Short mmCIF file of C-alpha atoms in Angstrom, two decimals:
data_model
loop_
_atom_site.label_atom_id
_atom_site.label_comp_id
_atom_site.label_asym_id
_atom_site.label_seq_id
_atom_site.Cartn_x
_atom_site.Cartn_y
_atom_site.Cartn_z
CA UNK Q 1 0.02 -0.02 -0.42
CA UNK Q 2 1.35 3.17 -0.61
CA UNK Q 3 1.17 5.06 2.33
CA UNK Q 4 1.80 9.78 2.61
CA UNK Q 5 5.38 9.96 3.36
CA UNK Q 6 7.97 13.19 4.21
CA UNK Q 7 11.19 14.20 5.64
CA UNK Q 8 11.66 17.01 7.80
CA UNK Q 9 14.71 19.93 9.16
CA UNK Q 10 13.41 20.41 12.78
CA UNK Q 11 14.97 22.90 14.57
CA UNK Q 12 16.36 24.35 11.18
CA UNK Q 13 18.85 27.61 11.71
CA UNK Q 14 17.09 29.25 9.34
CA UNK Q 15 17.90 27.13 6.26
CA UNK Q 16 17.10 24.18 5.54
CA UNK Q 17 19.38 20.58 6.40
CA UNK Q 18 21.57 22.19 9.49
CA UNK Q 19 18.60 21.25 12.06
CA UNK Q 20 17.95 17.08 13.33
CA UNK Q 21 15.78 15.82 9.49
CA UNK Q 22 13.04 12.99 10.35
CA UNK Q 23 10.89 11.14 8.35
CA UNK Q 24 7.02 11.22 8.89
CA UNK Q 25 4.05 8.69 7.98
CA UNK Q 26 1.36 10.46 7.41
CA UNK Q 27 -0.81 7.39 7.14
CA UNK Q 28 -0.49 5.70 9.28
CA UNK Q 29 -3.06 3.73 10.50
CA UNK Q 30 -3.12 -0.79 9.91
CA UNK Q 31 0.44 -0.65 10.32
CA UNK Q 32 1.82 -3.39 12.26
CA UNK Q 33 4.06 -2.14 15.64
CA UNK Q 34 6.57 -4.48 13.85
CA UNK Q 35 5.95 -3.12 10.03
CA UNK Q 36 6.67 0.54 11.95
CA UNK Q 37 9.84 -0.53 13.69
CA UNK Q 38 10.78 -2.33 10.33
CA UNK Q 39 10.91 1.40 9.07
CA UNK Q 40 12.25 2.74 11.06
CA UNK Q 41 15.43 0.99 11.57
CA UNK Q 42 16.09 1.26 7.20
CA UNK Q 43 15.11 4.82 7.15
CA UNK Q 44 18.06 4.76 10.66
CA UNK Q 45 16.93 8.49 11.58
CA UNK Q 46 17.61 9.19 15.07
CA UNK Q 47 13.78 9.38 15.32
CA UNK Q 48 10.67 8.27 12.39
CA UNK Q 49 7.02 8.70 13.05
CA UNK Q 50 3.49 6.97 12.26
CA UNK Q 51 0.33 9.70 12.05
CA UNK Q 52 -2.61 7.43 13.13
CA UNK Q 53 -6.37 8.80 14.11
CA UNK Q 54 -6.36 10.06 17.93
CA UNK Q 55 -8.11 7.34 20.83
CA UNK Q 56 -9.14 10.77 22.75
CA UNK Q 57 -12.07 12.62 21.28
CA UNK Q 58 -9.30 16.70 22.60
CA UNK Q 59 -6.65 15.46 20.45
CA UNK Q 60 -6.54 15.84 16.99
CA UNK Q 61 -4.24 13.12 15.63
CA UNK Q 62 -2.25 10.86 17.35
CA UNK Q 63 1.85 9.64 16.66
CA UNK Q 64 3.92 6.75 17.96
CA UNK Q 65 7.91 6.97 17.75
CA UNK Q 66 10.12 5.17 16.56
CA UNK Q 67 14.12 5.24 16.82
CA UNK Q 68 15.92 2.53 14.84
CA UNK Q 69 16.06 0.43 18.09
CA UNK Q 70 12.89 1.22 20.33
CA UNK Q 71 8.73 2.66 21.06
CA UNK Q 72 9.76 6.28 22.61
CA UNK Q 73 7.04 7.83 24.50
CA UNK Q 74 8.01 11.29 23.67
CA UNK Q 75 9.89 13.12 22.11
CA UNK Q 76 11.14 16.44 20.98
CA UNK Q 77 11.84 17.05 17.73
CA UNK Q 78 9.36 14.23 16.49
CA UNK Q 79 6.64 16.35 17.85
CA UNK Q 80 7.12 19.27 15.85
CA UNK Q 81 8.33 17.40 12.78
CA UNK Q 82 5.26 15.49 12.77
CA UNK Q 83 2.87 18.20 13.83
CA UNK Q 84 3.94 20.53 10.58
CA UNK Q 85 3.37 17.02 8.56
CA UNK Q 86 0.40 16.68 10.19
CA UNK Q 87 -0.86 20.84 9.21
CA UNK Q 88 1.31 20.54 6.20
CA UNK Q 89 -1.13 17.23 4.73
CA UNK Q 90 -4.32 19.01 4.71
CA UNK Q 91 -4.91 18.80 9.18
CA UNK Q 92 -7.02 21.24 10.18
CA UNK Q 93 -6.92 21.18 14.52
CA UNK Q 94 -10.13 21.13 16.38
CA UNK Q 95 -8.71 24.26 18.31
CA UNK Q 96 -7.84 27.46 16.60
CA UNK Q 97 -4.70 28.38 17.00
CA UNK Q 98 -3.32 24.73 18.90
CA UNK Q 99 -3.09 21.23 18.04
CA UNK Q 100 -3.75 19.29 20.51
CA UNK Q 101 -1.14 15.44 19.74
CA UNK Q 102 -1.69 12.34 20.78
CA UNK Q 103 1.42 10.48 22.39
CA UNK Q 104 2.13 7.60 24.98
CA UNK Q 105 3.38 10.18 26.95
CA UNK Q 106 -0.62 11.96 26.69
CA UNK Q 107 -1.59 14.91 25.03
CA UNK Q 108 1.39 17.57 24.25
CA UNK Q 109 -0.51 20.94 22.57
CA UNK Q 110 1.91 22.75 19.95
CA UNK Q 111 1.01 26.11 18.82
CA UNK Q 112 2.61 28.55 15.72
CA UNK Q 113 4.92 31.04 17.68
CA UNK Q 114 7.23 33.78 16.08
CA UNK Q 115 9.89 31.40 15.92
CA UNK Q 116 7.77 28.47 14.50
CA UNK Q 117 6.04 25.48 15.79
CA UNK Q 118 6.37 25.43 19.58
CA UNK Q 119 4.66 22.50 21.84
CA UNK Q 120 4.22 22.56 25.02
CA UNK Q 121 6.39 20.98 27.70
CA UNK Q 122 5.00 17.90 29.13
CA UNK Q 123 6.01 17.44 32.87
CA UNK Q 124 8.94 15.57 34.27
CA UNK Q 125 8.73 12.20 35.55
CA UNK Q 126 12.78 12.37 37.20
CA UNK Q 127 14.36 14.52 38.48
CA UNK Q 128 16.87 16.07 41.57
CA UNK Q 129 19.85 14.68 42.17
CA UNK Q 130 22.44 11.77 40.07
CA UNK Q 131 23.22 9.17 42.61
CA UNK Q 132 27.64 9.52 42.91
CA UNK Q 133 28.50 6.60 41.73
CA UNK Q 134 25.87 6.68 38.75
CA UNK Q 135 27.24 10.51 37.59
CA UNK Q 136 31.09 9.34 38.64
CA UNK Q 137 30.68 7.15 35.15
CA UNK Q 138 28.70 9.94 33.63
CA UNK Q 139 31.51 12.31 33.50
CA UNK Q 140 34.48 9.59 33.25
CA UNK Q 141 33.03 8.99 30.32
CA UNK Q 142 32.78 12.31 28.63
CA UNK Q 143 36.02 13.09 29.23
CA UNK Q 144 36.30 15.03 31.90
CA UNK Q 145 36.15 15.37 36.66
CA UNK Q 146 34.08 16.17 38.74
CA UNK Q 147 35.45 19.94 38.75
CA UNK Q 148 34.18 20.75 35.70
CA UNK Q 149 30.69 20.26 36.61
CA UNK Q 150 29.08 22.64 37.87
CA UNK Q 151 25.72 20.89 38.40
CA UNK Q 152 24.10 17.68 37.35
CA UNK Q 153 20.25 16.34 37.52
CA UNK Q 154 18.12 14.14 36.10
CA UNK Q 155 16.55 15.94 33.32
CA UNK Q 156 13.98 12.40 32.18
CA UNK Q 157 10.91 13.75 30.61
CA UNK Q 158 10.45 10.58 28.88
CA UNK Q 159 13.63 9.17 27.34
CA UNK Q 160 15.99 8.98 30.42
CA UNK Q 161 18.52 12.62 30.31
CA UNK Q 162 20.61 13.73 32.69
CA UNK Q 163 22.00 16.55 32.53
CA UNK Q 164 24.98 18.67 32.90
CA UNK Q 165 25.57 22.00 33.17
CA UNK Q 166 29.20 22.74 32.30
CA UNK Q 167 30.77 26.47 33.07
CA UNK Q 168 30.44 27.70 29.43
CA UNK Q 169 29.63 27.26 25.85
CA UNK Q 170 33.56 26.06 25.12
CA UNK Q 171 33.34 24.01 27.33
CA UNK Q 172 30.53 21.97 25.80
CA UNK Q 173 31.75 22.38 22.49
CA UNK Q 174 35.02 20.97 23.48
CA UNK Q 175 34.16 17.86 24.60
CA UNK Q 176 34.90 14.31 23.29
CA UNK Q 177 33.24 11.59 25.06
CA UNK Q 178 33.71 7.53 24.87
CA UNK Q 179 31.66 4.98 25.19
CA UNK Q 180 28.33 6.41 27.63
CA UNK Q 181 26.16 4.71 29.86
CA UNK Q 182 23.17 6.43 30.12
CA UNK Q 183 21.17 9.47 27.36
CA UNK Q 184 23.34 12.32 28.80
CA UNK Q 185 22.25 16.30 27.83
CA UNK Q 186 24.83 18.63 28.33
CA UNK Q 187 25.18 22.38 28.54
CA UNK Q 188 26.79 25.96 29.11
CA UNK Q 189 25.90 29.00 28.79
CA UNK Q 190 27.19 31.39 25.50
CA UNK Q 191 29.07 34.69 27.41
CA UNK Q 192 26.42 37.59 28.33
CA UNK Q 193 25.34 39.12 24.89
CA UNK Q 194 25.84 36.64 22.60
CA UNK Q 195 22.71 35.33 19.81
CA UNK Q 196 22.37 32.06 21.32
CA UNK Q 197 22.57 32.53 25.43
CA UNK Q 198 23.59 27.73 26.01
CA UNK Q 199 24.86 25.83 23.91
CA UNK Q 200 23.40 21.65 23.90
CA UNK Q 201 24.64 18.73 22.96
CA UNK Q 202 22.78 15.29 23.24
CA UNK Q 203 24.81 11.64 23.61
CA UNK Q 204 23.44 8.27 23.65
CA UNK Q 205 24.29 4.31 23.54
CA UNK Q 206 24.06 2.45 20.51
CA UNK Q 207 25.22 -0.54 20.10
CA UNK Q 208 28.70 -0.11 22.07
CA UNK Q 209 29.46 3.30 20.39
CA UNK Q 210 28.89 6.64 21.53
CA UNK Q 211 25.99 8.72 19.01
CA UNK Q 212 25.26 12.43 19.52
CA UNK Q 213 22.13 13.99 18.59
CA UNK Q 214 21.58 17.40 15.26
CA UNK Q 215 18.95 18.86 18.41
CA UNK Q 216 17.06 17.50 20.77
CA UNK Q 217 13.59 18.49 21.63
CA UNK Q 218 13.02 16.64 24.33
CA UNK Q 219 16.26 17.43 26.08
CA UNK Q 220 16.19 21.57 25.82
CA UNK Q 221 12.57 21.15 27.30
CA UNK Q 222 14.07 19.18 30.69
CA UNK Q 223 17.10 20.95 30.91
CA UNK Q 224 14.80 24.60 30.70
CA UNK Q 225 12.83 23.24 33.46
CA UNK Q 226 15.67 23.04 35.35
CA UNK Q 227 17.95 25.56 34.22
CA UNK Q 228 14.89 27.90 34.51
CA UNK Q 229 13.47 26.18 37.96
CA UNK Q 230 17.04 26.81 39.56
CA UNK Q 231 16.70 30.32 38.32
CA UNK Q 232 20.52 29.75 36.36
CA UNK Q 233 18.48 31.30 33.48
CA UNK Q 234 15.35 33.88 32.87
CA UNK Q 235 13.14 32.89 29.70
CA UNK Q 236 13.19 34.11 26.68
CA UNK Q 237 16.16 32.43 25.40
CA UNK Q 238 17.80 30.46 23.06
CA UNK Q 239 19.27 27.17 22.27
CA UNK Q 240 22.64 26.27 19.75
CA UNK Q 241 22.91 22.75 19.46
CA UNK Q 242 24.37 20.71 16.47
CA UNK Q 243 27.72 22.54 16.57
CA UNK Q 244 30.07 20.98 16.80
CA UNK Q 245 28.67 18.16 13.74
CA UNK Q 246 28.18 20.65 11.38
CA UNK Q 247 24.58 22.28 11.87
CA UNK Q 248 23.09 24.77 13.04
CA UNK Q 249 20.27 23.78 15.42
CA UNK Q 250 18.84 26.67 17.21
CA UNK Q 251 15.83 25.69 19.59
CA UNK Q 252 13.62 28.12 21.07
CA UNK Q 253 12.94 28.64 24.93
CA UNK Q 254 9.27 30.38 26.44
CA UNK Q 255 7.46 30.52 29.28
CA UNK Q 256 3.64 30.85 28.69
CA UNK Q 257 1.40 32.74 31.25
CA UNK Q 258 0.97 29.52 33.56
CA UNK Q 259 4.50 29.19 33.65
CA UNK Q 260 4.48 26.37 31.47
CA UNK Q 261 8.06 25.84 29.26
CA UNK Q 262 6.99 26.40 25.74
CA UNK Q 263 10.44 25.01 23.02
CA UNK Q 264 10.08 26.12 20.06
CA UNK Q 265 11.96 26.57 16.66
CA UNK Q 266 11.51 25.97 12.21
CA UNK Q 267 10.18 23.40 10.78
CA UNK Q 268 11.13 22.77 7.17
CA UNK Q 269 10.01 20.28 4.61
CA UNK Q 270 12.38 18.27 2.70
CA UNK Q 271 11.26 15.60 1.09
CA UNK Q 272 7.24 14.22 0.20
CA UNK Q 273 6.07 11.96 -1.33
CA UNK Q 274 5.17 7.82 -1.09
CA UNK Q 275 6.59 5.29 0.74
CA UNK Q 276 5.58 1.01 -0.05
CA UNK Q 277 4.04 -0.16 3.14
#
């Protein structure tokens, strides 16, 4: 069966092929979990999503999110990319100006903003201090010492992130990690007055190696919740990610009237067509 397909660039830095690619199968209804897994392995992108009819009247569509190895309950750049693809395919939200996405983590609102689409950061499912022995392993895997770490916390909103704050953006860009033991997000501030407030990098283990994600919405969401809660920054701000691997990702962080954190950025359509699934 031919199904509509698109590939988009999420959190692009103002032009295509500078952010994080996402594959979206728009007509995902009727596919089995194994068929979705097999296609996600084939695309070999950090995530591939499948759009389905919602199972609750509050949602506009349902999304399933797959890495090449596993299914995720929530992820940031797949949320914005899937919403963009749904709208481009003719989707019309029940509520004007707001799309409500259903995923395994629950309902996620997505709004149109001056910086592009933005999703409301879901609540953290794990926060607080990182166990000392585990933190030692993480620090060693990054090739730094505990003295290089300003702070560390669990910042898990689904994928499982551990957040590390370093003294500055240059320290983040200088990292040359070995094999990391867990999904790790590292953040450091740029000098005051810079176009971007923070530099972010995301590392995760895959088949015995360490992979760096180009631009990561879920991580930026949880880092923002952590940094704002602890008074280390104020919103709005822009975070850069992907610099170390030749990308120009830009993630826009804002806070709504209800103190909810919103994560936004550009989404650009790069490929459209059909796939046989």
